[in-house]
Amino acid sequence: KKRVAVLISGSGTNLQALIDFTLAKTNNSSAEIALVISNIPDVEGLKRAERVGIPTLVIPHKGLKRAEFDKLVHQELVKAEIDIVCLAGFMRILSDEFVESWKGRMLNVHPALLPSFKGMHSHKQALEAGVRIHGCTVHFVDNGVDTGAIILQEAVPVFMNDTEESLQERVKLSEHKIFPQALEYLASGKVYLDSNGKTVWNL
Ligand code: 3YE
Protein backbone atom coordinates (compact mmCIF):
# COMPACT_ATOMS: atom_id res chain seq x y z
CA LYS A 1 0.00 0.00 0.00
CA LYS A 2 1.03 3.60 -0.61
CA ARG A 3 1.65 5.48 2.63
CA VAL A 4 -0.39 8.68 2.73
CA ALA A 5 0.03 11.71 4.97
CA VAL A 6 -2.90 14.09 5.39
CA LEU A 7 -2.19 17.73 6.25
CA ILE A 8 -4.97 19.52 8.13
CA SER A 9 -5.69 22.79 9.94
CA GLY A 10 -9.15 22.16 11.36
CA SER A 11 -12.13 19.88 11.78
CA GLY A 12 -10.89 17.28 9.32
CA THR A 13 -14.12 16.22 7.61
CA ASN A 14 -12.23 15.43 4.41
CA LEU A 15 -9.66 13.56 6.50
CA GLN A 16 -12.55 11.49 7.89
CA ALA A 17 -13.71 10.66 4.36
CA LEU A 18 -10.17 9.55 3.44
CA ILE A 19 -9.91 7.46 6.63
CA ASP A 20 -13.31 5.84 6.07
CA PHE A 21 -12.53 5.00 2.44
CA THR A 22 -9.07 3.58 3.03
CA LEU A 23 -10.11 1.54 6.09
CA ALA A 24 -13.20 -0.01 4.45
CA LYS A 25 -12.16 -3.56 3.57
CA THR A 26 -14.60 -3.71 0.65
CA ASN A 27 -12.72 -0.89 -1.13
CA ASN A 28 -9.45 -2.84 -1.25
CA SER A 29 -7.68 0.53 -1.16
CA SER A 30 -4.15 0.91 -2.50
CA ALA A 31 -3.62 3.65 0.10
CA GLU A 32 -3.26 3.73 3.87
CA ILE A 33 -3.32 6.91 5.97
CA ALA A 34 -0.02 6.62 7.85
CA LEU A 35 0.31 10.11 9.33
CA VAL A 36 -1.77 13.23 10.03
CA ILE A 37 -0.02 16.56 10.49
CA SER A 38 -1.78 19.72 11.72
CA ASN A 39 -0.27 23.20 11.85
CA ILE A 40 -2.91 24.09 14.48
CA PRO A 41 -2.96 22.39 17.91
CA ASP A 42 -6.02 20.70 19.42
CA VAL A 43 -8.17 20.60 16.28
CA GLU A 44 -10.93 18.01 15.83
CA GLY A 45 -9.11 16.43 12.87
CA LEU A 46 -6.33 15.22 15.19
CA LYS A 47 -8.92 13.43 17.32
CA ARG A 48 -10.38 11.75 14.23
CA ALA A 49 -6.93 10.25 13.51
CA GLU A 50 -6.21 9.30 17.14
CA ARG A 51 -9.57 7.52 17.38
CA VAL A 52 -8.46 5.02 14.71
CA GLY A 53 -4.84 4.78 15.82
CA ILE A 54 -3.23 6.90 13.10
CA PRO A 55 -0.07 8.73 14.29
CA THR A 56 -0.43 12.51 14.51
CA LEU A 57 1.94 15.44 14.70
CA VAL A 58 1.36 19.11 15.42
CA ILE A 59 3.84 21.44 13.73
CA PRO A 60 2.86 25.00 14.62
CA HIS A 61 3.76 27.51 11.91
CA LYS A 62 3.72 30.45 14.32
CA GLY A 63 7.10 32.14 14.58
CA LEU A 64 8.54 30.15 11.68
CA LYS A 65 9.40 31.40 8.23
CA ARG A 66 7.45 29.64 5.47
CA ALA A 67 10.51 27.72 4.27
CA GLU A 68 11.35 26.64 7.82
CA PHE A 69 7.86 25.31 8.47
CA ASP A 70 7.78 23.49 5.15
CA LYS A 71 11.18 21.92 5.85
CA LEU A 72 9.99 20.56 9.21
CA VAL A 73 6.92 19.05 7.55
CA HIS A 74 9.04 17.58 4.75
CA GLN A 75 11.44 15.99 7.25
CA GLU A 76 8.57 14.31 9.09
CA LEU A 77 7.09 13.03 5.82
CA VAL A 78 10.44 11.51 4.85
CA LYS A 79 10.94 10.02 8.32
CA ALA A 80 7.51 8.36 8.09
CA GLU A 81 8.31 7.03 4.59
CA ILE A 82 5.33 8.84 3.09
CA ASP A 83 4.54 8.31 -0.60
CA ILE A 84 1.58 10.66 -1.10
CA VAL A 85 0.46 13.90 0.61
CA CYS A 86 -3.19 15.02 0.77
CA LEU A 87 -4.09 18.59 1.74
CA ALA A 88 -7.46 18.36 3.50
CA GLY A 89 -8.53 21.75 4.79
CA PHE A 90 -4.88 22.64 5.29
CA MET A 91 -4.75 26.43 5.17
CA ARG A 92 -1.12 27.12 4.26
CA ILE A 93 0.42 27.97 0.91
CA LEU A 94 3.37 25.64 0.33
CA SER A 95 6.76 26.89 -0.88
CA ASP A 96 8.12 26.11 -4.33
CA GLU A 97 10.77 23.83 -2.85
CA PHE A 98 8.20 21.74 -0.94
CA VAL A 99 5.93 21.55 -3.99
CA GLU A 100 8.87 20.40 -6.13
CA SER A 101 9.74 17.66 -3.62
CA TRP A 102 6.20 16.26 -3.78
CA LYS A 103 5.42 16.95 -7.43
CA GLY A 104 2.94 14.42 -8.79
CA ARG A 105 2.52 12.98 -5.30
CA MET A 106 0.47 15.74 -3.60
CA LEU A 107 -3.27 16.38 -3.93
CA ASN A 108 -5.51 19.22 -2.79
CA VAL A 109 -9.29 19.47 -2.70
CA HIS A 110 -10.68 22.91 -3.51
CA PRO A 111 -14.36 23.79 -2.98
CA ALA A 112 -15.04 25.19 -6.47
CA LEU A 113 -15.09 24.06 -10.08
CA LEU A 114 -11.58 25.21 -10.98
CA PRO A 115 -10.37 27.31 -12.70
CA SER A 116 -13.19 29.41 -11.23
CA PHE A 117 -13.05 30.80 -7.70
CA LYS A 118 -9.51 30.01 -6.60
CA GLY A 119 -8.30 30.88 -3.12
CA MET A 120 -10.28 31.75 -0.03
CA HIS A 121 -14.05 32.14 0.35
CA SER A 122 -14.91 30.23 -2.82
CA HIS A 123 -18.58 29.83 -1.86
CA LYS A 124 -18.93 33.58 -1.29
CA GLN A 125 -17.24 34.14 -4.66
CA ALA A 126 -19.67 31.73 -6.33
CA LEU A 127 -22.75 33.38 -4.77
CA GLU A 128 -21.50 36.84 -5.75
CA ALA A 129 -20.89 35.67 -9.33
CA GLY A 130 -24.43 34.26 -9.47
CA VAL A 131 -23.43 30.88 -10.87
CA ARG A 132 -26.15 28.22 -10.75
CA ILE A 133 -23.63 25.35 -10.83
CA HIS A 134 -20.79 25.15 -8.34
CA GLY A 135 -18.78 22.18 -7.06
CA CYS A 136 -15.37 20.94 -6.07
CA THR A 137 -12.08 19.85 -7.59
CA VAL A 138 -9.25 17.50 -6.64
CA HIS A 139 -6.00 18.56 -8.29
CA PHE A 140 -2.26 17.98 -8.17
CA VAL A 141 -0.51 20.73 -6.20
CA ASP A 142 1.78 23.02 -8.18
CA ASN A 143 3.51 26.35 -7.43
CA GLY A 144 0.35 28.39 -7.88
CA VAL A 145 -2.58 28.23 -5.50
CA ASP A 146 -5.37 25.99 -6.79
CA THR A 147 -3.80 26.01 -10.27
CA GLY A 148 -2.50 22.43 -10.55
CA ALA A 149 -3.65 19.78 -13.01
CA ILE A 150 -7.22 18.63 -12.37
CA ILE A 151 -7.97 15.00 -11.49
CA LEU A 152 -11.67 14.92 -10.57
CA GLN A 153 -14.52 17.40 -10.26
CA GLU A 154 -18.13 17.14 -9.15
CA ALA A 155 -20.85 19.67 -9.91
CA VAL A 156 -23.28 20.86 -7.23
CA PRO A 157 -26.42 22.96 -7.87
CA VAL A 158 -26.72 26.39 -6.28
CA PHE A 159 -30.21 26.95 -4.85
CA MET A 160 -31.98 30.34 -4.92
CA ASN A 161 -31.98 30.64 -1.12
CA ASP A 162 -28.43 29.36 -0.56
CA THR A 163 -26.13 30.97 1.97
CA GLU A 164 -22.37 30.44 2.09
CA GLU A 165 -23.02 27.90 4.83
CA SER A 166 -25.76 25.90 3.09
CA LEU A 167 -23.76 25.84 -0.15
CA GLN A 168 -20.58 24.81 1.67
CA GLU A 169 -22.41 21.94 3.33
CA ARG A 170 -23.71 20.63 -0.03
CA VAL A 171 -20.29 20.95 -1.70
CA LYS A 172 -18.61 19.13 1.18
CA LEU A 173 -20.72 16.03 0.48
CA SER A 174 -19.17 15.98 -3.01
CA GLU A 175 -15.65 16.59 -1.67
CA HIS A 176 -16.07 13.53 0.54
CA LYS A 177 -16.81 11.46 -2.58
CA ILE A 178 -14.18 12.68 -5.03
CA PHE A 179 -11.19 13.13 -2.71
CA PRO A 180 -10.97 9.45 -1.69
CA GLN A 181 -11.64 8.43 -5.30
CA ALA A 182 -8.86 10.66 -6.65
CA LEU A 183 -6.44 9.40 -3.99
CA GLU A 184 -7.31 5.85 -4.99
CA TYR A 185 -6.63 6.60 -8.67
CA LEU A 186 -3.22 8.07 -7.78
CA ALA A 187 -2.26 5.35 -5.29
CA SER A 188 -3.18 2.60 -7.74
CA GLY A 189 -1.31 4.21 -10.64
CA LYS A 190 -4.45 4.89 -12.67
CA VAL A 191 -3.63 8.59 -12.85
CA TYR A 192 -0.35 10.47 -12.81
CA LEU A 193 1.15 13.88 -13.52
CA ASP A 194 3.31 13.96 -16.66
CA SER A 195 6.48 16.02 -17.14
CA ASN A 196 4.41 18.81 -18.77
CA GLY A 197 2.26 19.14 -15.66
CA LYS A 198 -0.75 17.47 -17.31
CA THR A 199 -2.94 14.74 -15.84
CA VAL A 200 -2.62 11.37 -17.58
CA TRP A 201 -5.13 8.53 -17.22
CA ASN A 202 -4.40 4.77 -17.45
CA LEU A 203 -7.81 3.23 -16.74
N1 3YE B 1 0.11 25.55 -1.88
C1 3YE B 1 0.49 25.58 -3.18
N2 3YE B 1 -0.38 25.25 -4.20
C2 3YE B 1 -1.68 24.87 -3.96
N3 3YE B 1 -1.77 25.05 -0.39
C3 3YE B 1 -3.03 24.67 -0.59
C4 3YE B 1 -3.29 24.51 -1.93
C5 3YE B 1 -2.10 24.83 -2.59
C6 3YE B 1 -1.16 25.17 -1.59
O1 3YE B 1 -2.42 24.57 -4.92
N4 3YE B 1 1.75 25.94 -3.50
C7 3YE B 1 -4.74 30.65 2.58
C8 3YE B 1 -4.23 29.87 1.43
C9 3YE B 1 -5.33 29.21 0.62
C10 3YE B 1 -3.65 31.57 3.10
O2 3YE B 1 -3.45 32.66 2.62
N5 3YE B 1 -2.90 31.09 4.09
C11 3YE B 1 -1.88 31.86 4.75
C12 3YE B 1 -1.87 31.48 6.21
C13 3YE B 1 -3.17 31.67 6.86
C14 3YE B 1 -3.25 30.94 8.19
O3 3YE B 1 -2.27 30.36 8.63
O4 3YE B 1 -4.33 30.96 8.78
C15 3YE B 1 -0.48 31.54 4.22
O5 3YE B 1 0.38 32.41 4.34
O6 3YE B 1 -0.25 30.42 3.72
C16 3YE B 1 -3.96 24.43 0.52
C17 3YE B 1 -5.06 25.46 0.56
C18 3YE B 1 -4.50 26.84 0.73
C19 3YE B 1 -5.61 27.80 1.08
PDB file of C-alpha atoms and ligand atoms in Angstrom:
ATOM      1  CA  LYS A   1       0.000   0.000   0.000  1.00  0.00           C
ATOM      2  CA  LYS A   2       1.026   3.604  -0.610  1.00  0.00           C
ATOM      3  CA  ARG A   3       1.648   5.479   2.634  1.00  0.00           C
ATOM      4  CA  VAL A   4      -0.391   8.679   2.728  1.00  0.00           C
ATOM      5  CA  ALA A   5       0.035  11.715   4.973  1.00  0.00           C
ATOM      6  CA  VAL A   6      -2.897  14.095   5.391  1.00  0.00           C
ATOM      7  CA  LEU A   7      -2.187  17.734   6.248  1.00  0.00           C
ATOM      8  CA  ILE A   8      -4.973  19.524   8.126  1.00  0.00           C
ATOM      9  CA  SER A   9      -5.692  22.792   9.945  1.00  0.00           C
ATOM     10  CA  GLY A  10      -9.151  22.165  11.364  1.00  0.00           C
ATOM     11  CA  SER A  11     -12.133  19.885  11.778  1.00  0.00           C
ATOM     12  CA  GLY A  12     -10.890  17.276   9.323  1.00  0.00           C
ATOM     13  CA  THR A  13     -14.118  16.221   7.612  1.00  0.00           C
ATOM     14  CA  ASN A  14     -12.235  15.432   4.411  1.00  0.00           C
ATOM     15  CA  LEU A  15      -9.658  13.565   6.496  1.00  0.00           C
ATOM     16  CA  GLN A  16     -12.553  11.493   7.893  1.00  0.00           C
ATOM     17  CA  ALA A  17     -13.714  10.660   4.362  1.00  0.00           C
ATOM     18  CA  LEU A  18     -10.167   9.550   3.443  1.00  0.00           C
ATOM     19  CA  ILE A  19      -9.910   7.456   6.632  1.00  0.00           C
ATOM     20  CA  ASP A  20     -13.308   5.835   6.070  1.00  0.00           C
ATOM     21  CA  PHE A  21     -12.534   5.000   2.441  1.00  0.00           C
ATOM     22  CA  THR A  22      -9.068   3.583   3.032  1.00  0.00           C
ATOM     23  CA  LEU A  23     -10.111   1.541   6.094  1.00  0.00           C
ATOM     24  CA  ALA A  24     -13.199  -0.006   4.449  1.00  0.00           C
ATOM     25  CA  LYS A  25     -12.164  -3.562   3.566  1.00  0.00           C
ATOM     26  CA  THR A  26     -14.604  -3.709   0.652  1.00  0.00           C
ATOM     27  CA  ASN A  27     -12.722  -0.890  -1.134  1.00  0.00           C
ATOM     28  CA  ASN A  28      -9.452  -2.844  -1.249  1.00  0.00           C
ATOM     29  CA  SER A  29      -7.685   0.527  -1.163  1.00  0.00           C
ATOM     30  CA  SER A  30      -4.149   0.913  -2.501  1.00  0.00           C
ATOM     31  CA  ALA A  31      -3.625   3.647   0.101  1.00  0.00           C
ATOM     32  CA  GLU A  32      -3.263   3.731   3.865  1.00  0.00           C
ATOM     33  CA  ILE A  33      -3.321   6.910   5.971  1.00  0.00           C
ATOM     34  CA  ALA A  34      -0.022   6.620   7.846  1.00  0.00           C
ATOM     35  CA  LEU A  35       0.314  10.112   9.334  1.00  0.00           C
ATOM     36  CA  VAL A  36      -1.767  13.228  10.026  1.00  0.00           C
ATOM     37  CA  ILE A  37      -0.023  16.563  10.492  1.00  0.00           C
ATOM     38  CA  SER A  38      -1.783  19.717  11.719  1.00  0.00           C
ATOM     39  CA  ASN A  39      -0.275  23.201  11.853  1.00  0.00           C
ATOM     40  CA  ILE A  40      -2.913  24.085  14.484  1.00  0.00           C
ATOM     41  CA  PRO A  41      -2.956  22.385  17.915  1.00  0.00           C
ATOM     42  CA  ASP A  42      -6.025  20.701  19.417  1.00  0.00           C
ATOM     43  CA  VAL A  43      -8.173  20.597  16.276  1.00  0.00           C
ATOM     44  CA  GLU A  44     -10.932  18.009  15.832  1.00  0.00           C
ATOM     45  CA  GLY A  45      -9.112  16.430  12.872  1.00  0.00           C
ATOM     46  CA  LEU A  46      -6.331  15.224  15.189  1.00  0.00           C
ATOM     47  CA  LYS A  47      -8.919  13.426  17.323  1.00  0.00           C
ATOM     48  CA  ARG A  48     -10.382  11.746  14.232  1.00  0.00           C
ATOM     49  CA  ALA A  49      -6.930  10.251  13.514  1.00  0.00           C
ATOM     50  CA  GLU A  50      -6.213   9.302  17.135  1.00  0.00           C
ATOM     51  CA  ARG A  51      -9.565   7.525  17.381  1.00  0.00           C
ATOM     52  CA  VAL A  52      -8.462   5.024  14.712  1.00  0.00           C
ATOM     53  CA  GLY A  53      -4.837   4.783  15.818  1.00  0.00           C
ATOM     54  CA  ILE A  54      -3.226   6.899  13.098  1.00  0.00           C
ATOM     55  CA  PRO A  55      -0.065   8.732  14.288  1.00  0.00           C
ATOM     56  CA  THR A  56      -0.432  12.512  14.511  1.00  0.00           C
ATOM     57  CA  LEU A  57       1.940  15.439  14.705  1.00  0.00           C
ATOM     58  CA  VAL A  58       1.363  19.115  15.422  1.00  0.00           C
ATOM     59  CA  ILE A  59       3.841  21.435  13.727  1.00  0.00           C
ATOM     60  CA  PRO A  60       2.857  25.002  14.615  1.00  0.00           C
ATOM     61  CA  HIS A  61       3.764  27.511  11.913  1.00  0.00           C
ATOM     62  CA  LYS A  62       3.722  30.451  14.319  1.00  0.00           C
ATOM     63  CA  GLY A  63       7.099  32.135  14.583  1.00  0.00           C
ATOM     64  CA  LEU A  64       8.541  30.150  11.676  1.00  0.00           C
ATOM     65  CA  LYS A  65       9.395  31.401   8.225  1.00  0.00           C
ATOM     66  CA  ARG A  66       7.452  29.637   5.473  1.00  0.00           C
ATOM     67  CA  ALA A  67      10.511  27.719   4.267  1.00  0.00           C
ATOM     68  CA  GLU A  68      11.347  26.639   7.820  1.00  0.00           C
ATOM     69  CA  PHE A  69       7.856  25.310   8.475  1.00  0.00           C
ATOM     70  CA  ASP A  70       7.776  23.487   5.152  1.00  0.00           C
ATOM     71  CA  LYS A  71      11.178  21.917   5.849  1.00  0.00           C
ATOM     72  CA  LEU A  72       9.988  20.558   9.214  1.00  0.00           C
ATOM     73  CA  VAL A  73       6.918  19.053   7.545  1.00  0.00           C
ATOM     74  CA  HIS A  74       9.040  17.582   4.754  1.00  0.00           C
ATOM     75  CA  GLN A  75      11.445  15.988   7.246  1.00  0.00           C
ATOM     76  CA  GLU A  76       8.570  14.309   9.090  1.00  0.00           C
ATOM     77  CA  LEU A  77       7.093  13.029   5.824  1.00  0.00           C
ATOM     78  CA  VAL A  78      10.437  11.511   4.849  1.00  0.00           C
ATOM     79  CA  LYS A  79      10.939  10.021   8.316  1.00  0.00           C
ATOM     80  CA  ALA A  80       7.510   8.356   8.090  1.00  0.00           C
ATOM     81  CA  GLU A  81       8.314   7.025   4.588  1.00  0.00           C
ATOM     82  CA  ILE A  82       5.332   8.840   3.093  1.00  0.00           C
ATOM     83  CA  ASP A  83       4.540   8.308  -0.603  1.00  0.00           C
ATOM     84  CA  ILE A  84       1.578  10.657  -1.099  1.00  0.00           C
ATOM     85  CA  VAL A  85       0.463  13.896   0.610  1.00  0.00           C
ATOM     86  CA  CYS A  86      -3.187  15.020   0.774  1.00  0.00           C
ATOM     87  CA  LEU A  87      -4.088  18.586   1.737  1.00  0.00           C
ATOM     88  CA  ALA A  88      -7.455  18.364   3.497  1.00  0.00           C
ATOM     89  CA  GLY A  89      -8.527  21.753   4.793  1.00  0.00           C
ATOM     90  CA  PHE A  90      -4.877  22.640   5.288  1.00  0.00           C
ATOM     91  CA  MET A  91      -4.754  26.432   5.168  1.00  0.00           C
ATOM     92  CA  ARG A  92      -1.123  27.119   4.256  1.00  0.00           C
ATOM     93  CA  ILE A  93       0.424  27.974   0.910  1.00  0.00           C
ATOM     94  CA  LEU A  94       3.374  25.637   0.325  1.00  0.00           C
ATOM     95  CA  SER A  95       6.760  26.890  -0.876  1.00  0.00           C
ATOM     96  CA  ASP A  96       8.118  26.115  -4.335  1.00  0.00           C
ATOM     97  CA  GLU A  97      10.769  23.829  -2.847  1.00  0.00           C
ATOM     98  CA  PHE A  98       8.198  21.744  -0.945  1.00  0.00           C
ATOM     99  CA  VAL A  99       5.934  21.553  -3.991  1.00  0.00           C
ATOM    100  CA  GLU A 100       8.868  20.405  -6.132  1.00  0.00           C
ATOM    101  CA  SER A 101       9.743  17.658  -3.616  1.00  0.00           C
ATOM    102  CA  TRP A 102       6.197  16.255  -3.784  1.00  0.00           C
ATOM    103  CA  LYS A 103       5.420  16.955  -7.435  1.00  0.00           C
ATOM    104  CA  GLY A 104       2.936  14.425  -8.794  1.00  0.00           C
ATOM    105  CA  ARG A 105       2.515  12.984  -5.295  1.00  0.00           C
ATOM    106  CA  MET A 106       0.474  15.739  -3.597  1.00  0.00           C
ATOM    107  CA  LEU A 107      -3.270  16.376  -3.929  1.00  0.00           C
ATOM    108  CA  ASN A 108      -5.510  19.221  -2.794  1.00  0.00           C
ATOM    109  CA  VAL A 109      -9.288  19.471  -2.699  1.00  0.00           C
ATOM    110  CA  HIS A 110     -10.678  22.912  -3.508  1.00  0.00           C
ATOM    111  CA  PRO A 111     -14.356  23.795  -2.983  1.00  0.00           C
ATOM    112  CA  ALA A 112     -15.039  25.194  -6.467  1.00  0.00           C
ATOM    113  CA  LEU A 113     -15.093  24.064 -10.075  1.00  0.00           C
ATOM    114  CA  LEU A 114     -11.577  25.210 -10.981  1.00  0.00           C
ATOM    115  CA  PRO A 115     -10.369  27.305 -12.700  1.00  0.00           C
ATOM    116  CA  SER A 116     -13.188  29.408 -11.235  1.00  0.00           C
ATOM    117  CA  PHE A 117     -13.054  30.800  -7.702  1.00  0.00           C
ATOM    118  CA  LYS A 118      -9.514  30.013  -6.599  1.00  0.00           C
ATOM    119  CA  GLY A 119      -8.299  30.884  -3.120  1.00  0.00           C
ATOM    120  CA  MET A 120     -10.276  31.747  -0.026  1.00  0.00           C
ATOM    121  CA  HIS A 121     -14.051  32.136   0.348  1.00  0.00           C
ATOM    122  CA  SER A 122     -14.909  30.226  -2.823  1.00  0.00           C
ATOM    123  CA  HIS A 123     -18.577  29.831  -1.860  1.00  0.00           C
ATOM    124  CA  LYS A 124     -18.931  33.577  -1.289  1.00  0.00           C
ATOM    125  CA  GLN A 125     -17.239  34.136  -4.657  1.00  0.00           C
ATOM    126  CA  ALA A 126     -19.667  31.727  -6.332  1.00  0.00           C
ATOM    127  CA  LEU A 127     -22.746  33.377  -4.773  1.00  0.00           C
ATOM    128  CA  GLU A 128     -21.501  36.842  -5.752  1.00  0.00           C
ATOM    129  CA  ALA A 129     -20.888  35.674  -9.326  1.00  0.00           C
ATOM    130  CA  GLY A 130     -24.430  34.265  -9.467  1.00  0.00           C
ATOM    131  CA  VAL A 131     -23.430  30.876 -10.870  1.00  0.00           C
ATOM    132  CA  ARG A 132     -26.154  28.216 -10.750  1.00  0.00           C
ATOM    133  CA  ILE A 133     -23.635  25.352 -10.828  1.00  0.00           C
ATOM    134  CA  HIS A 134     -20.794  25.155  -8.337  1.00  0.00           C
ATOM    135  CA  GLY A 135     -18.777  22.183  -7.056  1.00  0.00           C
ATOM    136  CA  CYS A 136     -15.371  20.938  -6.067  1.00  0.00           C
ATOM    137  CA  THR A 137     -12.078  19.852  -7.591  1.00  0.00           C
ATOM    138  CA  VAL A 138      -9.254  17.500  -6.643  1.00  0.00           C
ATOM    139  CA  HIS A 139      -6.005  18.558  -8.293  1.00  0.00           C
ATOM    140  CA  PHE A 140      -2.264  17.983  -8.169  1.00  0.00           C
ATOM    141  CA  VAL A 141      -0.512  20.733  -6.201  1.00  0.00           C
ATOM    142  CA  ASP A 142       1.785  23.025  -8.182  1.00  0.00           C
ATOM    143  CA  ASN A 143       3.507  26.352  -7.433  1.00  0.00           C
ATOM    144  CA  GLY A 144       0.350  28.389  -7.882  1.00  0.00           C
ATOM    145  CA  VAL A 145      -2.582  28.230  -5.502  1.00  0.00           C
ATOM    146  CA  ASP A 146      -5.372  25.987  -6.793  1.00  0.00           C
ATOM    147  CA  THR A 147      -3.797  26.010 -10.273  1.00  0.00           C
ATOM    148  CA  GLY A 148      -2.495  22.432 -10.545  1.00  0.00           C
ATOM    149  CA  ALA A 149      -3.646  19.779 -13.014  1.00  0.00           C
ATOM    150  CA  ILE A 150      -7.215  18.632 -12.368  1.00  0.00           C
ATOM    151  CA  ILE A 151      -7.972  15.002 -11.491  1.00  0.00           C
ATOM    152  CA  LEU A 152     -11.672  14.919 -10.566  1.00  0.00           C
ATOM    153  CA  GLN A 153     -14.522  17.399 -10.257  1.00  0.00           C
ATOM    154  CA  GLU A 154     -18.133  17.135  -9.152  1.00  0.00           C
ATOM    155  CA  ALA A 155     -20.849  19.668  -9.915  1.00  0.00           C
ATOM    156  CA  VAL A 156     -23.277  20.859  -7.234  1.00  0.00           C
ATOM    157  CA  PRO A 157     -26.416  22.964  -7.870  1.00  0.00           C
ATOM    158  CA  VAL A 158     -26.722  26.391  -6.279  1.00  0.00           C
ATOM    159  CA  PHE A 159     -30.211  26.951  -4.852  1.00  0.00           C
ATOM    160  CA  MET A 160     -31.979  30.336  -4.920  1.00  0.00           C
ATOM    161  CA  ASN A 161     -31.978  30.639  -1.120  1.00  0.00           C
ATOM    162  CA  ASP A 162     -28.433  29.364  -0.558  1.00  0.00           C
ATOM    163  CA  THR A 163     -26.133  30.975   1.971  1.00  0.00           C
ATOM    164  CA  GLU A 164     -22.374  30.442   2.094  1.00  0.00           C
ATOM    165  CA  GLU A 165     -23.019  27.895   4.834  1.00  0.00           C
ATOM    166  CA  SER A 166     -25.757  25.904   3.087  1.00  0.00           C
ATOM    167  CA  LEU A 167     -23.763  25.840  -0.146  1.00  0.00           C
ATOM    168  CA  GLN A 168     -20.579  24.812   1.667  1.00  0.00           C
ATOM    169  CA  GLU A 169     -22.414  21.937   3.327  1.00  0.00           C
ATOM    170  CA  ARG A 170     -23.707  20.628  -0.029  1.00  0.00           C
ATOM    171  CA  VAL A 171     -20.288  20.954  -1.704  1.00  0.00           C
ATOM    172  CA  LYS A 172     -18.608  19.130   1.182  1.00  0.00           C
ATOM    173  CA  LEU A 173     -20.716  16.027   0.475  1.00  0.00           C
ATOM    174  CA  SER A 174     -19.174  15.983  -3.010  1.00  0.00           C
ATOM    175  CA  GLU A 175     -15.654  16.587  -1.669  1.00  0.00           C
ATOM    176  CA  HIS A 176     -16.065  13.535   0.538  1.00  0.00           C
ATOM    177  CA  LYS A 177     -16.814  11.459  -2.579  1.00  0.00           C
ATOM    178  CA  ILE A 178     -14.179  12.683  -5.029  1.00  0.00           C
ATOM    179  CA  PHE A 179     -11.186  13.135  -2.708  1.00  0.00           C
ATOM    180  CA  PRO A 180     -10.967   9.446  -1.688  1.00  0.00           C
ATOM    181  CA  GLN A 181     -11.639   8.430  -5.297  1.00  0.00           C
ATOM    182  CA  ALA A 182      -8.855  10.661  -6.650  1.00  0.00           C
ATOM    183  CA  LEU A 183      -6.442   9.401  -3.993  1.00  0.00           C
ATOM    184  CA  GLU A 184      -7.311   5.853  -4.988  1.00  0.00           C
ATOM    185  CA  TYR A 185      -6.625   6.599  -8.669  1.00  0.00           C
ATOM    186  CA  LEU A 186      -3.222   8.072  -7.778  1.00  0.00           C
ATOM    187  CA  ALA A 187      -2.256   5.353  -5.293  1.00  0.00           C
ATOM    188  CA  SER A 188      -3.182   2.599  -7.737  1.00  0.00           C
ATOM    189  CA  GLY A 189      -1.306   4.206 -10.638  1.00  0.00           C
ATOM    190  CA  LYS A 190      -4.453   4.892 -12.673  1.00  0.00           C
ATOM    191  CA  VAL A 191      -3.632   8.592 -12.848  1.00  0.00           C
ATOM    192  CA  TYR A 192      -0.353  10.473 -12.812  1.00  0.00           C
ATOM    193  CA  LEU A 193       1.149  13.883 -13.518  1.00  0.00           C
ATOM    194  CA  ASP A 194       3.307  13.957 -16.657  1.00  0.00           C
ATOM    195  CA  SER A 195       6.479  16.019 -17.145  1.00  0.00           C
ATOM    196  CA  ASN A 196       4.412  18.807 -18.766  1.00  0.00           C
ATOM    197  CA  GLY A 197       2.260  19.143 -15.662  1.00  0.00           C
ATOM    198  CA  LYS A 198      -0.747  17.468 -17.308  1.00  0.00           C
ATOM    199  CA  THR A 199      -2.941  14.739 -15.837  1.00  0.00           C
ATOM    200  CA  VAL A 200      -2.621  11.371 -17.584  1.00  0.00           C
ATOM    201  CA  TRP A 201      -5.128   8.532 -17.215  1.00  0.00           C
ATOM    202  CA  ASN A 202      -4.397   4.773 -17.448  1.00  0.00           C
ATOM    203  CA  LEU A 203      -7.807   3.234 -16.744  1.00  0.00           C
TER     204      LEU A 203
HETATM  205  N1  3YE B   1       0.113  25.553  -1.878  1.00  0.00           N
HETATM  206  C1  3YE B   1       0.490  25.579  -3.179  1.00  0.00           C
HETATM  207  N2  3YE B   1      -0.379  25.248  -4.200  1.00  0.00           N
HETATM  208  C2  3YE B   1      -1.684  24.869  -3.964  1.00  0.00           C
HETATM  209  N3  3YE B   1      -1.769  25.054  -0.386  1.00  0.00           N
HETATM  210  C3  3YE B   1      -3.034  24.667  -0.586  1.00  0.00           C
HETATM  211  C4  3YE B   1      -3.292  24.509  -1.934  1.00  0.00           C
HETATM  212  C5  3YE B   1      -2.100  24.828  -2.593  1.00  0.00           C
HETATM  213  C6  3YE B   1      -1.162  25.175  -1.587  1.00  0.00           C
HETATM  214  O1  3YE B   1      -2.421  24.573  -4.919  1.00  0.00           O
HETATM  215  N4  3YE B   1       1.746  25.940  -3.495  1.00  0.00           N
HETATM  216  C7  3YE B   1      -4.738  30.653   2.584  1.00  0.00           C
HETATM  217  C8  3YE B   1      -4.230  29.868   1.427  1.00  0.00           C
HETATM  218  C9  3YE B   1      -5.329  29.213   0.621  1.00  0.00           C
HETATM  219  C10 3YE B   1      -3.645  31.575   3.099  1.00  0.00           C
HETATM  220  O2  3YE B   1      -3.445  32.659   2.625  1.00  0.00           O
HETATM  221  N5  3YE B   1      -2.896  31.090   4.089  1.00  0.00           N
HETATM  222  C11 3YE B   1      -1.880  31.858   4.750  1.00  0.00           C
HETATM  223  C12 3YE B   1      -1.873  31.484   6.207  1.00  0.00           C
HETATM  224  C13 3YE B   1      -3.174  31.669   6.861  1.00  0.00           C
HETATM  225  C14 3YE B   1      -3.250  30.944   8.192  1.00  0.00           C
HETATM  226  O3  3YE B   1      -2.270  30.362   8.633  1.00  0.00           O
HETATM  227  O4  3YE B   1      -4.334  30.959   8.784  1.00  0.00           O
HETATM  228  C15 3YE B   1      -0.484  31.545   4.225  1.00  0.00           C
HETATM  229  O5  3YE B   1       0.384  32.411   4.339  1.00  0.00           O
HETATM  230  O6  3YE B   1      -0.245  30.425   3.721  1.00  0.00           O
HETATM  231  C16 3YE B   1      -3.963  24.433   0.523  1.00  0.00           C
HETATM  232  C17 3YE B   1      -5.065  25.456   0.558  1.00  0.00           C
HETATM  233  C18 3YE B   1      -4.500  26.840   0.734  1.00  0.00           C
HETATM  234  C19 3YE B   1      -5.608  27.803   1.077  1.00  0.00           C
END
